[in-house]
Tab-separated table of C-alpha atoms and ligand atoms in Angstrom:
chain	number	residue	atom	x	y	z
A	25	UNK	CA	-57.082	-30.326	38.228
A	26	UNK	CA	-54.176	-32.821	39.111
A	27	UNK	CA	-50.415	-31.577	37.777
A	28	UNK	CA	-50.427	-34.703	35.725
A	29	UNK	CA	-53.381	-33.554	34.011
A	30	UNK	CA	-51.988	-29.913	33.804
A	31	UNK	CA	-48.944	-31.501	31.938
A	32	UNK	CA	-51.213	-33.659	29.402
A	33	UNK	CA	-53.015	-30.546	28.525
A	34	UNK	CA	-49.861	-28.373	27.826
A	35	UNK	CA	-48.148	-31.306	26.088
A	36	UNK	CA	-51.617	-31.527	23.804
A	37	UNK	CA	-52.264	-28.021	23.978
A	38	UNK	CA	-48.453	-26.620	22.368
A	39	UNK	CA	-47.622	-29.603	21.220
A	40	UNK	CA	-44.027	-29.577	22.986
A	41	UNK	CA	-43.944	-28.892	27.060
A	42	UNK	CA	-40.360	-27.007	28.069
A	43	UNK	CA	-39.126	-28.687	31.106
A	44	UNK	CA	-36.607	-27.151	33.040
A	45	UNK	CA	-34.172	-28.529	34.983
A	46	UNK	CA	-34.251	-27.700	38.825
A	47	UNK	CA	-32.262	-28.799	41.552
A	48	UNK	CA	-33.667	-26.704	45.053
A	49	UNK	CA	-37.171	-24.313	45.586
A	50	UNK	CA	-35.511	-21.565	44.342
A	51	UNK	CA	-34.432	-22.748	40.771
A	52	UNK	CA	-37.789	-24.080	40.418
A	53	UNK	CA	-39.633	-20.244	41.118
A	54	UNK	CA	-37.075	-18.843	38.721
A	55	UNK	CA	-37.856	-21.492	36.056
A	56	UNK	CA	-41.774	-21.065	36.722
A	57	UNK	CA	-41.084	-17.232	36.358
A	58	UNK	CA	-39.179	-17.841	33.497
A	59	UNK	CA	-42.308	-19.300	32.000
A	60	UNK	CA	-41.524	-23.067	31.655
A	61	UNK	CA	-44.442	-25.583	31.474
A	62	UNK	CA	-42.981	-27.979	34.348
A	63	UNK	CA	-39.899	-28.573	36.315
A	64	UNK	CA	-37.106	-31.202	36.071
A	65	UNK	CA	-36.251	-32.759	39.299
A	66	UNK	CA	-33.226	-33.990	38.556
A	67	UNK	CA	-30.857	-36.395	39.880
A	68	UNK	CA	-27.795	-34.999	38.522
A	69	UNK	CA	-28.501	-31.724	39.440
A	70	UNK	CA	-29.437	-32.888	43.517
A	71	UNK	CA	-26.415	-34.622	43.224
A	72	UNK	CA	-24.294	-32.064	41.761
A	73	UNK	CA	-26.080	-29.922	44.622
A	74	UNK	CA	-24.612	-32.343	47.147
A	75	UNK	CA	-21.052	-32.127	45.629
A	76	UNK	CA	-21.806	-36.086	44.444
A	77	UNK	CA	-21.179	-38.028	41.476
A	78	UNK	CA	-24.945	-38.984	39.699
A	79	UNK	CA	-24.080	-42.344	40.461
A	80	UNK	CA	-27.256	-43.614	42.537
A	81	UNK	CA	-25.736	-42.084	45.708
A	82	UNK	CA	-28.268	-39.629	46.716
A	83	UNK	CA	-30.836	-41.458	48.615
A	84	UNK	CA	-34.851	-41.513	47.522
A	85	UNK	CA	-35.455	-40.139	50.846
A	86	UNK	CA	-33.417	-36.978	50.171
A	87	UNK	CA	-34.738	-36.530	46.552
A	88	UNK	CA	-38.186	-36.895	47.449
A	89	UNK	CA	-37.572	-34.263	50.531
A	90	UNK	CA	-36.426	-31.897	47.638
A	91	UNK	CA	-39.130	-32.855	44.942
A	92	UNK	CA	-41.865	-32.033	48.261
A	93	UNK	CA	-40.141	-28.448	49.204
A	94	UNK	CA	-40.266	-27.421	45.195
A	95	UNK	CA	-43.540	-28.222	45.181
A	96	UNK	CA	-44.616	-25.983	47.852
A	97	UNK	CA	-43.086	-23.133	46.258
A	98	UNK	CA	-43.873	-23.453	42.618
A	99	UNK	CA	-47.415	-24.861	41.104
A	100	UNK	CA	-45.418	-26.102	37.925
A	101	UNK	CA	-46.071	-29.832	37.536
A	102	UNK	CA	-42.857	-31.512	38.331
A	103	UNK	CA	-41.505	-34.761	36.116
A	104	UNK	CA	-39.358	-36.750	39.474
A	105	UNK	CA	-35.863	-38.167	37.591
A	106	UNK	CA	-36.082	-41.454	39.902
A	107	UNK	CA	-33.319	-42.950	38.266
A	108	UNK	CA	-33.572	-47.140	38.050
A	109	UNK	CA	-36.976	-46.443	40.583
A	110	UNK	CA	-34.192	-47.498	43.756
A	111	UNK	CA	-34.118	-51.065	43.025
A	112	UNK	CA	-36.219	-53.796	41.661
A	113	UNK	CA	-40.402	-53.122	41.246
A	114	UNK	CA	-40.548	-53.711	44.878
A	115	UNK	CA	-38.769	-50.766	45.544
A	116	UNK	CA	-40.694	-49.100	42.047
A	117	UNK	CA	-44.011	-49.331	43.665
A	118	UNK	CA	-43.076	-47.734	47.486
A	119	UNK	CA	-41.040	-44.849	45.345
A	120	UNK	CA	-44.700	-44.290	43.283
A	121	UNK	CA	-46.864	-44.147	46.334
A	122	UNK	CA	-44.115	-41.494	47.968
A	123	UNK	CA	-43.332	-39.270	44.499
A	124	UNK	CA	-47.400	-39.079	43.934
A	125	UNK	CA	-48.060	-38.054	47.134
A	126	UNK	CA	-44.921	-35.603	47.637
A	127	UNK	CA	-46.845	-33.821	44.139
A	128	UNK	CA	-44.584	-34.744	41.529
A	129	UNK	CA	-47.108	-34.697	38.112
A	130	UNK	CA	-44.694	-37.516	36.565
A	131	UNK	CA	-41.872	-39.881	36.890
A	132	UNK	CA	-39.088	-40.953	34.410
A	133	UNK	CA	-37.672	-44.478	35.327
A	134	UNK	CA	-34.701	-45.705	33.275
A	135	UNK	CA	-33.788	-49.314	32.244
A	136	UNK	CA	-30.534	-49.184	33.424
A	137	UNK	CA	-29.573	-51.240	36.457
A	138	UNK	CA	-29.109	-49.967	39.790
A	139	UNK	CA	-26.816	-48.350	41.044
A	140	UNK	CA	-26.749	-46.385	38.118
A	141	UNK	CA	-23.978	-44.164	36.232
A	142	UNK	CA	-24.741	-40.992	34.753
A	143	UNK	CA	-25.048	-41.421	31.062
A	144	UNK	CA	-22.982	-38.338	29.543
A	145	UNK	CA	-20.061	-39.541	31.193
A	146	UNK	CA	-16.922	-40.771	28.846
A	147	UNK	CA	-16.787	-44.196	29.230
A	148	UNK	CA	-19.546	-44.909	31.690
A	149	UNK	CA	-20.612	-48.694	32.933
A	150	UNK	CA	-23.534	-48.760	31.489
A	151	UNK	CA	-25.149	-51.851	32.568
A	152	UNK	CA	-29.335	-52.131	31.357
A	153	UNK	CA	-32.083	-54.660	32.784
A	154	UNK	CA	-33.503	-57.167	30.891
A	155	UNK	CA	-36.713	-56.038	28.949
A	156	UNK	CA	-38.819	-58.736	31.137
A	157	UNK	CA	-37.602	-56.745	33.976
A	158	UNK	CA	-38.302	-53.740	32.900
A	159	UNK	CA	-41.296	-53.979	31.538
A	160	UNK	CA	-42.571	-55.057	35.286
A	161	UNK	CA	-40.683	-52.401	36.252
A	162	UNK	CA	-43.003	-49.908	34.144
A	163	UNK	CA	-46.225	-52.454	35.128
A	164	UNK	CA	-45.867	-51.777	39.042
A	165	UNK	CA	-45.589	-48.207	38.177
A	166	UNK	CA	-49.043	-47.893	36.599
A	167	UNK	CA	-50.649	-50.477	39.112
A	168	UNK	CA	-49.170	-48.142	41.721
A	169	UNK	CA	-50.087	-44.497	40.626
A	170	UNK	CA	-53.748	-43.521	42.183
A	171	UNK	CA	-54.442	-40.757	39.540
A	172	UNK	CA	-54.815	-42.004	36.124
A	173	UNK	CA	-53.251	-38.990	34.728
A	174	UNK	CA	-49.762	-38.923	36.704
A	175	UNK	CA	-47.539	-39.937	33.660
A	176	UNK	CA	-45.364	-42.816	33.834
A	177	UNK	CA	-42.479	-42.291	31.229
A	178	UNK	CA	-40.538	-45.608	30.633
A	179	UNK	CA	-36.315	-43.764	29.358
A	180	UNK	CA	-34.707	-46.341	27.522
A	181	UNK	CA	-30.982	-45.819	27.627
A	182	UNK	CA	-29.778	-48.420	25.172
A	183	UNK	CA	-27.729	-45.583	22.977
A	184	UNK	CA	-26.089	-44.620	26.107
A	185	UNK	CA	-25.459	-48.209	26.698
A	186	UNK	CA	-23.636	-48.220	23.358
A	187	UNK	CA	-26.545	-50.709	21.883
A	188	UNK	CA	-27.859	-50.164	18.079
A	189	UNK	CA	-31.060	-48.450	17.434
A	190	UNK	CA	-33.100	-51.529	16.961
A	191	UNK	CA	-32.573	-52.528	20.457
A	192	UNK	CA	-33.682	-49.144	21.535
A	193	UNK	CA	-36.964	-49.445	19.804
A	194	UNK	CA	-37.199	-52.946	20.532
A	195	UNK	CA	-37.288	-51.776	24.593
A	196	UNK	CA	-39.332	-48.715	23.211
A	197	UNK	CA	-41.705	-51.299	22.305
A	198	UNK	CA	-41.945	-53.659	24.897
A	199	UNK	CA	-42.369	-50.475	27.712
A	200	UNK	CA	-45.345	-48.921	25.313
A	201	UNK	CA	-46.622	-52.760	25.376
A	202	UNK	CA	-47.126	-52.659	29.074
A	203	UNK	CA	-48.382	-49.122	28.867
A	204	UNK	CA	-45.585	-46.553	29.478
A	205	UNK	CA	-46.997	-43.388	29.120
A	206	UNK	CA	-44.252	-41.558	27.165
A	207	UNK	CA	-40.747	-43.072	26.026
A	208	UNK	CA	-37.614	-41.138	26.770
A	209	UNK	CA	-34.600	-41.971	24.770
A	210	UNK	CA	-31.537	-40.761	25.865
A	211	UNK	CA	-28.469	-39.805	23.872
A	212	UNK	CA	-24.665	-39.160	23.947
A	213	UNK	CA	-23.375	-38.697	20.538
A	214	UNK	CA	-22.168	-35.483	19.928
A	215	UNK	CA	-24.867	-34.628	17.068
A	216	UNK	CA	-28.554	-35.338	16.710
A	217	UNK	CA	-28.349	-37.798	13.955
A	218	UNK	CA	-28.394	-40.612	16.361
A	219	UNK	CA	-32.087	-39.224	18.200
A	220	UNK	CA	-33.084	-38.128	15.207
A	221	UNK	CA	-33.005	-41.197	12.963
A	222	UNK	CA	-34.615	-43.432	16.174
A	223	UNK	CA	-37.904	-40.664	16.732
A	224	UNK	CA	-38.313	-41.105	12.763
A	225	UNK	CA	-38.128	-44.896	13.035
A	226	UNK	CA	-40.085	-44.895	16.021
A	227	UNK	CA	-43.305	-46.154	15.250
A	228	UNK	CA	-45.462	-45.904	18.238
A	229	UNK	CA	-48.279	-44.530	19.646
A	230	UNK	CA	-46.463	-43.085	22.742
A	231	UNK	CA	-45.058	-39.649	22.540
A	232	UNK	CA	-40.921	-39.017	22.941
A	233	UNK	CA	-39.092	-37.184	25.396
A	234	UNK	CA	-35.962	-35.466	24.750
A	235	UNK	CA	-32.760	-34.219	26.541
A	236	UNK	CA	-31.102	-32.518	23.765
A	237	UNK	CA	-27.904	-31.771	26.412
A	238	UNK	CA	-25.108	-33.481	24.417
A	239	UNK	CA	-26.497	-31.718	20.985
A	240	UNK	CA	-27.635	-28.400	21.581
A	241	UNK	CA	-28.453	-27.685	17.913
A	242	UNK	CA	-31.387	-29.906	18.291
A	243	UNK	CA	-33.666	-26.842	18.909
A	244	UNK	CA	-37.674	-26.336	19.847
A	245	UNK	CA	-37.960	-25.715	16.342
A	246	UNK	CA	-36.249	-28.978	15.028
A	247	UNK	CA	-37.512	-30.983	17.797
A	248	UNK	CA	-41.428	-30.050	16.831
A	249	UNK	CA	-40.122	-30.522	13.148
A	250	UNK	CA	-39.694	-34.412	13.891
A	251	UNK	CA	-43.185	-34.549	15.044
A	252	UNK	CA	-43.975	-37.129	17.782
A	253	UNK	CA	-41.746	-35.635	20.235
A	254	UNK	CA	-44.226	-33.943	23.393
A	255	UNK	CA	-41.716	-32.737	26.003
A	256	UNK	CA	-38.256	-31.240	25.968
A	257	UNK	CA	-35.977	-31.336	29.347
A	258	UNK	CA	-33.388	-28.938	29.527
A	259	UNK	CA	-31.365	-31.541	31.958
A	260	UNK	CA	-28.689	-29.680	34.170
A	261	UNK	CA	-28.944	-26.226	32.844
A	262	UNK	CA	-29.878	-24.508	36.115
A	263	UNK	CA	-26.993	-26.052	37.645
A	264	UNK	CA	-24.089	-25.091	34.835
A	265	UNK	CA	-26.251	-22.034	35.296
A	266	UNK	CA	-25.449	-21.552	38.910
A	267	UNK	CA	-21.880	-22.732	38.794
A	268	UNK	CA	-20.905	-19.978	35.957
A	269	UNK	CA	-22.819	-17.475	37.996
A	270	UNK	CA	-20.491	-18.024	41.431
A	271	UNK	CA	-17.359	-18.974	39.918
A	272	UNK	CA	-17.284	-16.220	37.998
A	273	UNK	CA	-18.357	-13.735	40.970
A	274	UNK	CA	-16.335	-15.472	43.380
A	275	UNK	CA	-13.039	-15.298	40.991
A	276	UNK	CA	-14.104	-11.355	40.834
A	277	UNK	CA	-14.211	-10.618	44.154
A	278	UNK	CA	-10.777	-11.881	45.268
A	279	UNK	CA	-9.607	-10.037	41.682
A	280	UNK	CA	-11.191	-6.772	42.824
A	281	UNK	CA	-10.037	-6.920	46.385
A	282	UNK	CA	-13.493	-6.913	47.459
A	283	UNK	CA	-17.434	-6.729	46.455
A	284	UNK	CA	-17.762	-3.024	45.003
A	285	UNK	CA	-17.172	-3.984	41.312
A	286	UNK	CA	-19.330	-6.779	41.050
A	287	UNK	CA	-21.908	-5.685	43.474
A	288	UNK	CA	-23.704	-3.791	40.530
A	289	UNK	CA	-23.915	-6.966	38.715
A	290	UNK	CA	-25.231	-9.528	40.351
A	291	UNK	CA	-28.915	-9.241	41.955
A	292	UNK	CA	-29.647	-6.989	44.681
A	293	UNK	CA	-30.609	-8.359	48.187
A	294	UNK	CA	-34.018	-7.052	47.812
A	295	UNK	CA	-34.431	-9.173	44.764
A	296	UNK	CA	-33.977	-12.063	47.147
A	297	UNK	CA	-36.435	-10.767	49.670
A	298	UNK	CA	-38.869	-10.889	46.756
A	299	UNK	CA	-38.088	-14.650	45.862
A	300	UNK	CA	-38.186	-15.149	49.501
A	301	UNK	CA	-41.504	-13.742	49.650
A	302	UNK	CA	-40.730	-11.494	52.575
A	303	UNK	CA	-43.662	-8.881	51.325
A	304	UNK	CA	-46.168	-12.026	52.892
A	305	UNK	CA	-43.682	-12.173	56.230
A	306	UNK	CA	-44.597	-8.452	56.463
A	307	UNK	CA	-48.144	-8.486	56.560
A	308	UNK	CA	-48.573	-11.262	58.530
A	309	UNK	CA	-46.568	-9.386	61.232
A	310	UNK	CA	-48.956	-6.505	60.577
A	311	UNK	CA	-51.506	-8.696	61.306
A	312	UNK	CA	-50.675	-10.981	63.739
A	313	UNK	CA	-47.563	-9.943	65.682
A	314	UNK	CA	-49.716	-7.879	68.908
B	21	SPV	C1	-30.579	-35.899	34.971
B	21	SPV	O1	-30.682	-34.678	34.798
B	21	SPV	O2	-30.377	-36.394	36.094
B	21	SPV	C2	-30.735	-36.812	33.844
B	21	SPV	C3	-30.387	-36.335	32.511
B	21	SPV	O3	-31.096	-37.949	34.058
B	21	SPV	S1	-28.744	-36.817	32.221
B	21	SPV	O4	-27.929	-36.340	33.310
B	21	SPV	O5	-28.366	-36.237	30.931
B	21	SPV	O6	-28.727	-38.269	32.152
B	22	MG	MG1	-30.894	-38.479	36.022
C-alpha cells in the first residue's frame, strides 16, 4: 500500500491525521515513536536547521535530500512543505516527479509567489499568484503525480496575505475546481476566530488542513468539533523543541562548571545507540565481519 494511501485511510479512518513537524531522520523516528500518523517536512524547520530565514533560500535539491533520508528511517507517510513548488508549473511538475519518487505520501504547495516569506512573520511581504496561475499550478501537480492516491493539497495563504475571507474561499474554490486534493488555509491572527469562521463558511467538498501554530487553543478536540477539518500539522514544534532542549543544557553546563549536573537529565548515550540502531550494526558484525 502506497503512503498516500496509508494517509487517506488514517485521515478517513480517525477522522483527523496528527502531523508532526520534522526537520532531519531523527525527529522524524521520535515523532513516529511518539505515535503520529505522518511527518511534516517542513521548510521552516530545514531552514531553521540551516541557521536560514524560511524565505525560499533552501534549495529543492537540499529539501528533497532531507525528505529521501527521513524516509528511509521512518515508514510514516510524509506531507513535503514545497513552498510556491520552486517557481512557475514548470518547475511544479519536475518538483512532483522528484518528491513522489524521494517517498513523500503528499505535497502542500502555497499560492504565494516565489521567493516566498514565511507567513508568521510581523509584517511579512506577502505577495500571492493570481488564481489562473495557481490553479495551473495545482493542474500540473495532479497531471504529474503517477499514483492516484499521493495527495495534492492546494494552501491558500490569503489571511496571511492580509486579504478578507471571501478571497480565501474564493481561491479555496477555484484550487478544489481544478481538483486539489485537500485545502490548507493558513493563519496569523492571534486567536482562532479568523480559521474558525472560514472552515464554517467553507463549503466544499475538499477536506481542511490546519496549522494551529499562532493559536494554540485551537485543540484536536475543537478542531474535530468544526467538522471538515482531516489533518492537523504541528508546524515547527520539533524545532522550538530542540532549541529549548540545547539552550537550556548548554546555558547549564557553563553554569555548573561542567556536565555532572545535567548529565542525569538529558538522555543517556545508549539511548542514542538505540535511535541509531546500533543493536542491527552488532549483528551484522556477528555475522559478517570474519
Ligand atoms: C512550515 O513549517 O514551513 C510552514 C508552516 O509552512 S509556517 O511556518 O507556519 O508557515
Ligand atoms: Mg513552509
Amino acid at each position: 500500500m502506497s503512503k498516500g494511501r496509508r494517509l487517506r485511510d488514517r485521515m478517513a479512518s480517525s477522522g483527523l491525521a496528527h502531523v508532526m513537524a520534522a526537520h532531519s531522520p531523527l525527529s522524524a523516528r521520535l515523532a513516529e515513536e511518539a505515535g503520529f500518523d505522518g511527518l511534516w517536512a517542513s521548510g521552516f524547520e530545514l531552514s531553521a536547521l540551516y541557521g536560514l530565514a524560511d524565505v525560499s533560500l533552501v534549495s529543492m535539491t537540499q529539501h528533497l535530500e532531507m525528505l529521501r533520508a527521513m524516509a528511509e528511517q521512518s515508514s510514516l507517510p510524509i506531507v513535503a512543505d514545497i513552498d510556491t513548488g520552486f517557481g512557475n508549473a514548470v518547475n511544479v511538475v519536475h518538483a512532483i516527479r522528484q518528491y513522489e519518487r524521494a517517498g513523500a505520501a503528499a505535497v502542500v504547495i502555497e499560492d504565494k509567489s516565489f521567493p516566498k516569506v514565511t507567513s508568521l512573520v510581523a509584517d511579512g511581504r506577502q505577495d500571492l499568484v493570481r488564481i489562473e496561475e495557481f490553479q495551473g499550478k495545482i493542474a500540473a501537480a495532479l497531471a504529474t503525480r503517477i499514483d492516484p492516491d499521493f495527495l495534492v493539497i492546494a494552501r491558500t495563504e490569503a489571511l496571511i496575505a492580509g486579504l478578507s475571507e471571501q478571497e480565501a474561499l474564493k481561491r479555496a474554490q477555484a484550487y478544489e475546481e481544478v481538483g486539489a486534493d485537500m485545502i490548507l488555509v493558513h493563519s496569523k491572527q492571534k486567536t482562532p476566530a479568523e480559521v474558525e469562521s472560514f472552515v464554517r463558511a467553507w463549503a466544499g467538498k475538499a477536506p481542511i488542513v490546519l496549522v494551529p501554530t499562532a493559536y494554540p487553543e485551537l485543540n484536536a478536540e475543537r478542531i474535530r468539533a468544526l467538522g471538515k477539518v482531516r489533518m492537523v500539522i504541528y508546524g515547527n514544534h520539533a524545532i522550538r523543541a530542540a532549541v529549548t532542549a540545547m539552550k537550556d543544557v548548554f546555558a547549564r553546563i557553563l553554569a555548573d562548571g561542567g556536565i555532572h549536573r545535567v548529565n542525569g537529565d538529558i538522555v543517556s548515550v545508549e539511548e542514542v545507540f538505540r535511535l541509531q540502531r546500533m543493536d542491527q550494526v552488532k549483528e551484522t558484525e556477528k555475522r559478517f565481519l570474519r
